[in-house]
Amino acid sequence: MTSILRQTQVSRRAMLAGIAGTAAMLAMPAALLAAAAVNPVFRHGVAAGDPDASSVVLWTRVEAEDAQEVRWELAASPDFRKVLKSGTVTTDAMRDHTVKVLATGLPAGGTFYYRFLLGKAVSQIGRARTLPEGKLDTLGIALASCSNYAFGFFNAYDAIAKDPAIDFVLHTGDYIYEYGGKDGWGETVAAKIGRAHSPAHEIVTLSDYRTRHAQYKTDAGSQAMHAQHTLLACWDDHESANNPWTGGGQNHQPDTEGDWATRRAASIRAYYEWMPVREPEWLAVKGRTRMQFWRAYSFGDLALLHTLETRHTARAEQIDYMQYAAQIVDDASAERFRKDVLGAPNRPIISPELEADLSAALTKSVKDGQPWRVIGCPMVIGRLDVPDLARLGILPDPLPRLAAAKSKEEMFKLAMDPDVSLAWRGRWALPDYTDAWGGYPWAREQFYDLSRRAGAGDLVFLSGDSHSFWTNDLADAKGRPAGIEFGTAGISSPGDFMDSGFGPEMSVRLDKAYADHMAEVVWTDNMHQGYVRVEFGRTSGTASFVAVSTVLSRDYTVKGLREDKFERAGKQVRLA
């Protein structure tokens, strides 16, 4: 996610609210608490992810120069008295000495412990789970997004590791950020807390992306979360470059950074090397590419979770407000822009192949009687048309200032002012960001129509990217219910209002204005970092918004900001 300002630049004691710290500690195997005792040979920790009912991906990396044969073991208990599966994998510089294993032939709904060995060196112990089958009464998912190393410590990951209500972690993207350089986004904060990005420059090459992934995997909170919980992942933009589409990206300059397809391929290769995700040949559906990165996870008879790929396989180029601002002079021209430019047909976000897979999965879920259909969504899908903040007396009227501009350069400079930019969008009731679903209303309606045809107009969206917490009550263009949405703040990335310089008092006022005057927004908060704990029962569930007190120090506390109940209501899902 990028603010309007960046569109031209670019003593650990956590405990969960209402849960005693000792109880949280006791819920974890003792072997997993020794996160600090990571063997330097395995300095990037371990991770598990992308499970199905009989298999799960196990991951680590070894510090080596030459090819190495690494042994892996998977056991029923953390003492490894009974090793269930084992094997060896050879790794070398061609895969950046990463190790990735698909452990197969496992029982459904199982909890396992795994480790890696190289000579006398033994990795940290990790815990992995397979997907359950049959009757299931509860499911706990941690929703995470936007972990920027430069902006702070990944304390929310650490809190997720200690959360006993979590069964799986859903990460909806921006797992790494590509920025760098002396004036890169977040580098001022990074200099103060010792978290400067490596490499120091913006990452472009395969070596660059590998180095950045390696740095992020050294964070202690990240290692704790990955060791404790199995990851379900999709990517957003910053795993490659800010705001990409199929033909390029806002933060890719071909004149100085080369061919976009080459850079994108490098970013995807490094992602697959450094993340516990299945290779295409490990998928049940053959013939897919690494770029076609979406998954369907079935949790017994309780829930389907389907992730989306919204960046590289279909997305049309984003609409740039600056190209049309001079044409929007009154309500009629603003309406034409919304209808003919933003709402133009055939501006997709997801590919036909993804649509087909999603339709089939939703149809099967309905037929099987699962009460919940969950979408792992990289971006907020709710209708976030900015309210008229000038009329509400919150920001100055932008039109007189823009009208007084004496040149295009002055007009452009004014448009970069956060007061002017946000108030201008509010004056014409335009979406807050054209990179999110609000910039693709045709694609959003196609998505809602697809789900309705599948008999699943009752979706629960778990969304990232925005650096804000959200509870949204969704509807299609005809006003029909389309589901509900819970969005998460960043793990460390700052809220956009604060990052744009509005200050705490004004940022809180803007949050309130969004909730009071955006029809689909029930509640929002851009003042905190953290995650969302979503717990599903048979007929109802709870979304808990969990904030960390700071990301500027490893010493932090945790508090619950809010809980929202939701429930099944016939063929619909609604906030309770």
mmCIF file with all atom_site columns, C-alpha atoms in Angstrom, residues 415-575:
data_model
loop_
_atom_site.group_PDB
_atom_site.id
_atom_site.type_symbol
_atom_site.label_atom_id
_atom_site.label_alt_id
_atom_site.label_comp_id
_atom_site.label_asym_id
_atom_site.label_entity_id
_atom_site.label_seq_id
_atom_site.pdbx_PDB_ins_code
_atom_site.Cartn_x
_atom_site.Cartn_y
_atom_site.Cartn_z
_atom_site.occupancy
_atom_site.B_iso_or_equiv
_atom_site.pdbx_formal_charge
_atom_site.auth_seq_id
_atom_site.auth_comp_id
_atom_site.auth_asym_id
_atom_site.auth_atom_id
_atom_site.pdbx_PDB_model_num
ATOM 1   C CA . ALA A 1 415 ? -1.971  17.627  -5.159  1.00 0.00 ? 415 ALA A CA 1
ATOM 2   C CA . MET A 1 416 ? 0.814   16.016  -3.146  1.00 0.00 ? 416 MET A CA 1
ATOM 3   C CA . ASP A 1 417 ? -0.294  17.870  -0.012  1.00 0.00 ? 417 ASP A CA 1
ATOM 4   C CA . PRO A 1 418 ? -2.167  15.290  2.115   1.00 0.00 ? 418 PRO A CA 1
ATOM 5   C CA . ASP A 1 419 ? -4.855  17.797  3.147   1.00 0.00 ? 419 ASP A CA 1
ATOM 6   C CA . VAL A 1 420 ? -5.580  18.731  -0.462  1.00 0.00 ? 420 VAL A CA 1
ATOM 7   C CA . SER A 1 421 ? -5.337  15.208  -1.859  1.00 0.00 ? 421 SER A CA 1
ATOM 8   C CA . LEU A 1 422 ? -7.647  13.596  0.680   1.00 0.00 ? 422 LEU A CA 1
ATOM 9   C CA . ALA A 1 423 ? -10.156 16.455  0.708   1.00 0.00 ? 423 ALA A CA 1
ATOM 10  C CA . TRP A 1 424 ? -10.212 16.466  -3.109  1.00 0.00 ? 424 TRP A CA 1
ATOM 11  C CA . ARG A 1 425 ? -11.102 12.773  -3.198  1.00 0.00 ? 425 ARG A CA 1
ATOM 12  C CA . GLY A 1 426 ? -13.768 13.443  -0.592  1.00 0.00 ? 426 GLY A CA 1
ATOM 13  C CA . ARG A 1 427 ? -15.248 16.363  -2.535  1.00 0.00 ? 427 ARG A CA 1
ATOM 14  C CA . TRP A 1 428 ? -15.990 14.031  -5.456  1.00 0.00 ? 428 TRP A CA 1
ATOM 15  C CA . ALA A 1 429 ? -16.704 10.868  -3.394  1.00 0.00 ? 429 ALA A CA 1
ATOM 16  C CA . LEU A 1 430 ? -13.814 8.972   -4.984  1.00 0.00 ? 430 LEU A CA 1
ATOM 17  C CA . PRO A 1 431 ? -12.205 5.780   -3.646  1.00 0.00 ? 431 PRO A CA 1
ATOM 18  C CA . ASP A 1 432 ? -9.377  6.360   -1.209  1.00 0.00 ? 432 ASP A CA 1
ATOM 19  C CA . TYR A 1 433 ? -6.945  4.316   -3.351  1.00 0.00 ? 433 TYR A CA 1
ATOM 20  C CA . THR A 1 434 ? -7.235  3.205   -6.935  1.00 0.00 ? 434 THR A CA 1
ATOM 21  C CA . ASP A 1 435 ? -4.784  0.342   -6.344  1.00 0.00 ? 435 ASP A CA 1
ATOM 22  C CA . ALA A 1 436 ? -7.286  -1.425  -4.063  1.00 0.00 ? 436 ALA A CA 1
ATOM 23  C CA . TRP A 1 437 ? -10.598 -2.979  -5.141  1.00 0.00 ? 437 TRP A CA 1
ATOM 24  C CA . GLY A 1 438 ? -12.189 0.483   -5.083  1.00 0.00 ? 438 GLY A CA 1
ATOM 25  C CA . GLY A 1 439 ? -10.184 1.317   -8.198  1.00 0.00 ? 439 GLY A CA 1
ATOM 26  C CA . TYR A 1 440 ? -11.652 -1.725  -9.956  1.00 0.00 ? 440 TYR A CA 1
ATOM 27  C CA . PRO A 1 441 ? -15.420 -1.606  -9.327  1.00 0.00 ? 441 PRO A CA 1
ATOM 28  C CA . TRP A 1 442 ? -16.194 -3.734  -12.397 1.00 0.00 ? 442 TRP A CA 1
ATOM 29  C CA . ALA A 1 443 ? -13.854 -6.468  -11.123 1.00 0.00 ? 443 ALA A CA 1
ATOM 30  C CA . ARG A 1 444 ? -15.401 -6.254  -7.652  1.00 0.00 ? 444 ARG A CA 1
ATOM 31  C CA . GLU A 1 445 ? -18.892 -6.756  -9.074  1.00 0.00 ? 445 GLU A CA 1
ATOM 32  C CA . GLN A 1 446 ? -17.640 -9.689  -11.143 1.00 0.00 ? 446 GLN A CA 1
ATOM 33  C CA . PHE A 1 447 ? -16.269 -11.219 -7.964  1.00 0.00 ? 447 PHE A CA 1
ATOM 34  C CA . TYR A 1 448 ? -19.542 -10.757 -6.103  1.00 0.00 ? 448 TYR A CA 1
ATOM 35  C CA . ASP A 1 449 ? -21.491 -12.180 -9.061  1.00 0.00 ? 449 ASP A CA 1
ATOM 36  C CA . LEU A 1 450 ? -19.206 -15.209 -9.205  1.00 0.00 ? 450 LEU A CA 1
ATOM 37  C CA . SER A 1 451 ? -19.760 -15.957 -5.531  1.00 0.00 ? 451 SER A CA 1
ATOM 38  C CA . ARG A 1 452 ? -23.519 -15.489 -5.838  1.00 0.00 ? 452 ARG A CA 1
ATOM 39  C CA . ARG A 1 453 ? -23.710 -17.872 -8.835  1.00 0.00 ? 453 ARG A CA 1
ATOM 40  C CA . ALA A 1 454 ? -21.860 -20.433 -6.747  1.00 0.00 ? 454 ALA A CA 1
ATOM 41  C CA . GLY A 1 455 ? -24.506 -20.074 -4.048  1.00 0.00 ? 455 GLY A CA 1
ATOM 42  C CA . ALA A 1 456 ? -21.970 -18.372 -1.801  1.00 0.00 ? 456 ALA A CA 1
ATOM 43  C CA . GLY A 1 457 ? -22.989 -14.759 -1.462  1.00 0.00 ? 457 GLY A CA 1
ATOM 44  C CA . ASP A 1 458 ? -21.999 -15.060 2.186   1.00 0.00 ? 458 ASP A CA 1
ATOM 45  C CA . LEU A 1 459 ? -18.238 -14.576 2.169   1.00 0.00 ? 459 LEU A CA 1
ATOM 46  C CA . VAL A 1 460 ? -15.924 -13.572 5.001   1.00 0.00 ? 460 VAL A CA 1
ATOM 47  C CA . PHE A 1 461 ? -13.017 -11.533 3.610   1.00 0.00 ? 461 PHE A CA 1
ATOM 48  C CA . LEU A 1 462 ? -9.773  -11.417 5.604   1.00 0.00 ? 462 LEU A CA 1
ATOM 49  C CA . SER A 1 463 ? -7.825  -8.571  4.043   1.00 0.00 ? 463 SER A CA 1
ATOM 50  C CA . GLY A 1 464 ? -4.472  -6.832  4.281   1.00 0.00 ? 464 GLY A CA 1
ATOM 51  C CA . ASP A 1 465 ? -2.497  -4.030  2.596   1.00 0.00 ? 465 ASP A CA 1
ATOM 52  C CA . SER A 1 466 ? -4.133  -0.959  4.142   1.00 0.00 ? 466 SER A CA 1
ATOM 53  C CA . HIS A 1 467 ? -2.140  -0.713  7.418   1.00 0.00 ? 467 HIS A CA 1
ATOM 54  C CA . SER A 1 468 ? -5.480  -0.205  9.198   1.00 0.00 ? 468 SER A CA 1
ATOM 55  C CA . PHE A 1 469 ? -7.929  -2.361  11.115  1.00 0.00 ? 469 PHE A CA 1
ATOM 56  C CA . TRP A 1 470 ? -11.366 -2.662  9.487   1.00 0.00 ? 470 TRP A CA 1
ATOM 57  C CA . THR A 1 471 ? -14.767 -4.163  10.103  1.00 0.00 ? 471 THR A CA 1
ATOM 58  C CA . ASN A 1 472 ? -16.822 -3.772  6.929   1.00 0.00 ? 472 ASN A CA 1
ATOM 59  C CA . ASP A 1 473 ? -20.365 -4.813  6.050   1.00 0.00 ? 473 ASP A CA 1
ATOM 60  C CA . LEU A 1 474 ? -20.257 -5.486  2.299   1.00 0.00 ? 474 LEU A CA 1
ATOM 61  C CA . ALA A 1 475 ? -22.831 -4.982  -0.427  1.00 0.00 ? 475 ALA A CA 1
ATOM 62  C CA . ASP A 1 476 ? -22.801 -5.128  -4.203  1.00 0.00 ? 476 ASP A CA 1
ATOM 63  C CA . ALA A 1 477 ? -23.701 -2.256  -6.510  1.00 0.00 ? 477 ALA A CA 1
ATOM 64  C CA . LYS A 1 478 ? -27.391 -3.152  -6.228  1.00 0.00 ? 478 LYS A CA 1
ATOM 65  C CA . GLY A 1 479 ? -27.262 -3.009  -2.438  1.00 0.00 ? 479 GLY A CA 1
ATOM 66  C CA . ARG A 1 480 ? -27.482 -6.770  -1.934  1.00 0.00 ? 480 ARG A CA 1
ATOM 67  C CA . PRO A 1 481 ? -25.442 -8.228  0.963   1.00 0.00 ? 481 PRO A CA 1
ATOM 68  C CA . ALA A 1 482 ? -22.078 -9.555  -0.229  1.00 0.00 ? 482 ALA A CA 1
ATOM 69  C CA . GLY A 1 483 ? -20.537 -10.688 3.056   1.00 0.00 ? 483 GLY A CA 1
ATOM 70  C CA . ILE A 1 484 ? -18.376 -9.126  5.728   1.00 0.00 ? 484 ILE A CA 1
ATOM 71  C CA . GLU A 1 485 ? -14.740 -8.093  5.891   1.00 0.00 ? 485 GLU A CA 1
ATOM 72  C CA . PHE A 1 486 ? -12.111 -7.910  8.591   1.00 0.00 ? 486 PHE A CA 1
ATOM 73  C CA . GLY A 1 487 ? -8.926  -6.068  7.686   1.00 0.00 ? 487 GLY A CA 1
ATOM 74  C CA . THR A 1 488 ? -5.684  -5.992  9.590   1.00 0.00 ? 488 THR A CA 1
ATOM 75  C CA . ALA A 1 489 ? -3.240  -3.245  10.440  1.00 0.00 ? 489 ALA A CA 1
ATOM 76  C CA . GLY A 1 490 ? 0.409   -3.698  9.577   1.00 0.00 ? 490 GLY A CA 1
ATOM 77  C CA . ILE A 1 491 ? 2.727   -5.912  11.558  1.00 0.00 ? 491 ILE A CA 1
ATOM 78  C CA . SER A 1 492 ? 5.068   -2.907  11.588  1.00 0.00 ? 492 SER A CA 1
ATOM 79  C CA . SER A 1 493 ? 4.018   -0.653  8.683   1.00 0.00 ? 493 SER A CA 1
ATOM 80  C CA . PRO A 1 494 ? 2.512   2.623   9.930   1.00 0.00 ? 494 PRO A CA 1
ATOM 81  C CA . GLY A 1 495 ? -1.076  3.759   9.517   1.00 0.00 ? 495 GLY A CA 1
ATOM 82  C CA . ASP A 1 496 ? -1.462  5.903   6.438   1.00 0.00 ? 496 ASP A CA 1
ATOM 83  C CA . PHE A 1 497 ? -2.931  8.993   8.133   1.00 0.00 ? 497 PHE A CA 1
ATOM 84  C CA . MET A 1 498 ? -0.096  9.173   10.633  1.00 0.00 ? 498 MET A CA 1
ATOM 85  C CA . ASP A 1 499 ? 2.472   8.374   7.950   1.00 0.00 ? 499 ASP A CA 1
ATOM 86  C CA . SER A 1 500 ? 1.096   11.199  5.784   1.00 0.00 ? 500 SER A CA 1
ATOM 87  C CA . GLY A 1 501 ? 1.688   13.684  8.593   1.00 0.00 ? 501 GLY A CA 1
ATOM 88  C CA . PHE A 1 502 ? -1.837  14.282  9.890   1.00 0.00 ? 502 PHE A CA 1
ATOM 89  C CA . GLY A 1 503 ? -0.835  13.722  13.521  1.00 0.00 ? 503 GLY A CA 1
ATOM 90  C CA . PRO A 1 504 ? -2.625  11.631  16.154  1.00 0.00 ? 504 PRO A CA 1
ATOM 91  C CA . GLU A 1 505 ? -5.595  13.922  16.842  1.00 0.00 ? 505 GLU A CA 1
ATOM 92  C CA . MET A 1 506 ? -6.478  14.436  13.182  1.00 0.00 ? 506 MET A CA 1
ATOM 93  C CA . SER A 1 507 ? -5.857  10.766  12.377  1.00 0.00 ? 507 SER A CA 1
ATOM 94  C CA . VAL A 1 508 ? -8.400  9.721   15.001  1.00 0.00 ? 508 VAL A CA 1
ATOM 95  C CA . ARG A 1 509 ? -10.897 12.237  13.576  1.00 0.00 ? 509 ARG A CA 1
ATOM 96  C CA . LEU A 1 510 ? -10.371 10.815  10.096  1.00 0.00 ? 510 LEU A CA 1
ATOM 97  C CA . ASP A 1 511 ? -10.897 7.263   11.349  1.00 0.00 ? 511 ASP A CA 1
ATOM 98  C CA . LYS A 1 512 ? -14.190 8.356   12.892  1.00 0.00 ? 512 LYS A CA 1
ATOM 99  C CA . ALA A 1 513 ? -15.258 10.161  9.730   1.00 0.00 ? 513 ALA A CA 1
ATOM 100 C CA . TYR A 1 514 ? -14.585 7.036   7.674   1.00 0.00 ? 514 TYR A CA 1
ATOM 101 C CA . ALA A 1 515 ? -16.650 4.891   10.046  1.00 0.00 ? 515 ALA A CA 1
ATOM 102 C CA . ASP A 1 516 ? -19.470 7.449   10.310  1.00 0.00 ? 516 ASP A CA 1
ATOM 103 C CA . HIS A 1 517 ? -19.735 8.363   6.631   1.00 0.00 ? 517 HIS A CA 1
ATOM 104 C CA . MET A 1 518 ? -18.593 5.351   4.597   1.00 0.00 ? 518 MET A CA 1
ATOM 105 C CA . ALA A 1 519 ? -21.667 3.169   4.239   1.00 0.00 ? 519 ALA A CA 1
ATOM 106 C CA . GLU A 1 520 ? -19.841 -0.165  4.443   1.00 0.00 ? 520 GLU A CA 1
ATOM 107 C CA . VAL A 1 521 ? -17.401 0.728   7.227   1.00 0.00 ? 521 VAL A CA 1
ATOM 108 C CA . VAL A 1 522 ? -18.535 -0.274  10.704  1.00 0.00 ? 522 VAL A CA 1
ATOM 109 C CA . TRP A 1 523 ? -15.241 0.517   12.413  1.00 0.00 ? 523 TRP A CA 1
ATOM 110 C CA . THR A 1 524 ? -11.658 1.334   11.479  1.00 0.00 ? 524 THR A CA 1
ATOM 111 C CA . ASP A 1 525 ? -8.402  2.197   13.248  1.00 0.00 ? 525 ASP A CA 1
ATOM 112 C CA . ASN A 1 526 ? -5.145  3.300   11.628  1.00 0.00 ? 526 ASN A CA 1
ATOM 113 C CA . MET A 1 527 ? -3.356  4.157   14.871  1.00 0.00 ? 527 MET A CA 1
ATOM 114 C CA . HIS A 1 528 ? -1.926  0.755   15.794  1.00 0.00 ? 528 HIS A CA 1
ATOM 115 C CA . GLN A 1 529 ? 0.120   -2.182  14.559  1.00 0.00 ? 529 GLN A CA 1
ATOM 116 C CA . GLY A 1 530 ? -0.955  -5.737  15.247  1.00 0.00 ? 530 GLY A CA 1
ATOM 117 C CA . TYR A 1 531 ? -3.073  -8.581  13.886  1.00 0.00 ? 531 TYR A CA 1
ATOM 118 C CA . VAL A 1 532 ? -6.622  -9.926  13.849  1.00 0.00 ? 532 VAL A CA 1
ATOM 119 C CA . ARG A 1 533 ? -7.568  -13.162 15.573  1.00 0.00 ? 533 ARG A CA 1
ATOM 120 C CA . VAL A 1 534 ? -10.610 -14.667 13.821  1.00 0.00 ? 534 VAL A CA 1
ATOM 121 C CA . GLU A 1 535 ? -12.302 -17.575 15.589  1.00 0.00 ? 535 GLU A CA 1
ATOM 122 C CA . PHE A 1 536 ? -14.962 -19.584 13.770  1.00 0.00 ? 536 PHE A CA 1
ATOM 123 C CA . GLY A 1 537 ? -17.542 -21.763 15.494  1.00 0.00 ? 537 GLY A CA 1
ATOM 124 C CA . ARG A 1 538 ? -20.360 -23.749 13.935  1.00 0.00 ? 538 ARG A CA 1
ATOM 125 C CA . THR A 1 539 ? -22.846 -20.874 13.707  1.00 0.00 ? 539 THR A CA 1
ATOM 126 C CA . SER A 1 540 ? -20.977 -17.807 14.910  1.00 0.00 ? 540 SER A CA 1
ATOM 127 C CA . GLY A 1 541 ? -17.535 -16.335 15.310  1.00 0.00 ? 541 GLY A CA 1
ATOM 128 C CA . THR A 1 542 ? -15.460 -13.516 16.766  1.00 0.00 ? 542 THR A CA 1
ATOM 129 C CA . ALA A 1 543 ? -12.914 -11.175 15.219  1.00 0.00 ? 543 ALA A CA 1
ATOM 130 C CA . SER A 1 544 ? -10.525 -9.772  17.840  1.00 0.00 ? 544 SER A CA 1
ATOM 131 C CA . PHE A 1 545 ? -8.328  -6.821  16.909  1.00 0.00 ? 545 PHE A CA 1
ATOM 132 C CA . VAL A 1 546 ? -5.015  -7.196  18.748  1.00 0.00 ? 546 VAL A CA 1
ATOM 133 C CA . ALA A 1 547 ? -2.548  -4.301  18.957  1.00 0.00 ? 547 ALA A CA 1
ATOM 134 C CA . VAL A 1 548 ? 1.057   -4.170  20.132  1.00 0.00 ? 548 VAL A CA 1
ATOM 135 C CA . SER A 1 549 ? 2.125   -1.191  22.233  1.00 0.00 ? 549 SER A CA 1
ATOM 136 C CA . THR A 1 550 ? 5.226   -0.434  20.135  1.00 0.00 ? 550 THR A CA 1
ATOM 137 C CA . VAL A 1 551 ? 7.307   -1.670  17.232  1.00 0.00 ? 551 VAL A CA 1
ATOM 138 C CA . LEU A 1 552 ? 10.275  0.559   18.073  1.00 0.00 ? 552 LEU A CA 1
ATOM 139 C CA . SER A 1 553 ? 11.545  -1.740  20.817  1.00 0.00 ? 553 SER A CA 1
ATOM 140 C CA . ARG A 1 554 ? 11.490  -5.460  21.467  1.00 0.00 ? 554 ARG A CA 1
ATOM 141 C CA . ASP A 1 555 ? 9.792   -4.716  24.806  1.00 0.00 ? 555 ASP A CA 1
ATOM 142 C CA . TYR A 1 556 ? 6.091   -4.515  24.168  1.00 0.00 ? 556 TYR A CA 1
ATOM 143 C CA . THR A 1 557 ? 2.692   -5.293  25.584  1.00 0.00 ? 557 THR A CA 1
ATOM 144 C CA . VAL A 1 558 ? -0.466  -6.424  23.861  1.00 0.00 ? 558 VAL A CA 1
ATOM 145 C CA . LYS A 1 559 ? -4.022  -5.176  24.170  1.00 0.00 ? 559 LYS A CA 1
ATOM 146 C CA . GLY A 1 560 ? -7.310  -6.015  22.551  1.00 0.00 ? 560 GLY A CA 1
ATOM 147 C CA . LEU A 1 561 ? -8.776  -2.972  20.795  1.00 0.00 ? 561 LEU A CA 1
ATOM 148 C CA . ARG A 1 562 ? -12.139 -4.426  19.862  1.00 0.00 ? 562 ARG A CA 1
ATOM 149 C CA . GLU A 1 563 ? -14.137 -7.609  19.332  1.00 0.00 ? 563 GLU A CA 1
ATOM 150 C CA . ASP A 1 564 ? -16.747 -8.029  16.618  1.00 0.00 ? 564 ASP A CA 1
ATOM 151 C CA . LYS A 1 565 ? -19.153 -10.952 16.664  1.00 0.00 ? 565 LYS A CA 1
ATOM 152 C CA . PHE A 1 566 ? -20.529 -12.414 13.459  1.00 0.00 ? 566 PHE A CA 1
ATOM 153 C CA . GLU A 1 567 ? -23.038 -15.171 12.739  1.00 0.00 ? 567 GLU A CA 1
ATOM 154 C CA . ARG A 1 568 ? -24.740 -17.297 10.157  1.00 0.00 ? 568 ARG A CA 1
ATOM 155 C CA . ALA A 1 569 ? -28.194 -16.049 9.217   1.00 0.00 ? 569 ALA A CA 1
ATOM 156 C CA . GLY A 1 570 ? -29.751 -18.503 6.813   1.00 0.00 ? 570 GLY A CA 1
ATOM 157 C CA . LYS A 1 571 ? -27.834 -18.183 3.556   1.00 0.00 ? 571 LYS A CA 1
ATOM 158 C CA . GLN A 1 572 ? -26.103 -15.002 4.691   1.00 0.00 ? 572 GLN A CA 1
ATOM 159 C CA . VAL A 1 573 ? -23.356 -14.065 7.094   1.00 0.00 ? 573 VAL A CA 1
ATOM 160 C CA . ARG A 1 574 ? -23.760 -10.891 9.122   1.00 0.00 ? 574 ARG A CA 1
ATOM 161 C CA . LEU A 1 575 ? -22.263 -8.940  11.973  1.00 0.00 ? 575 LEU A CA 1
#
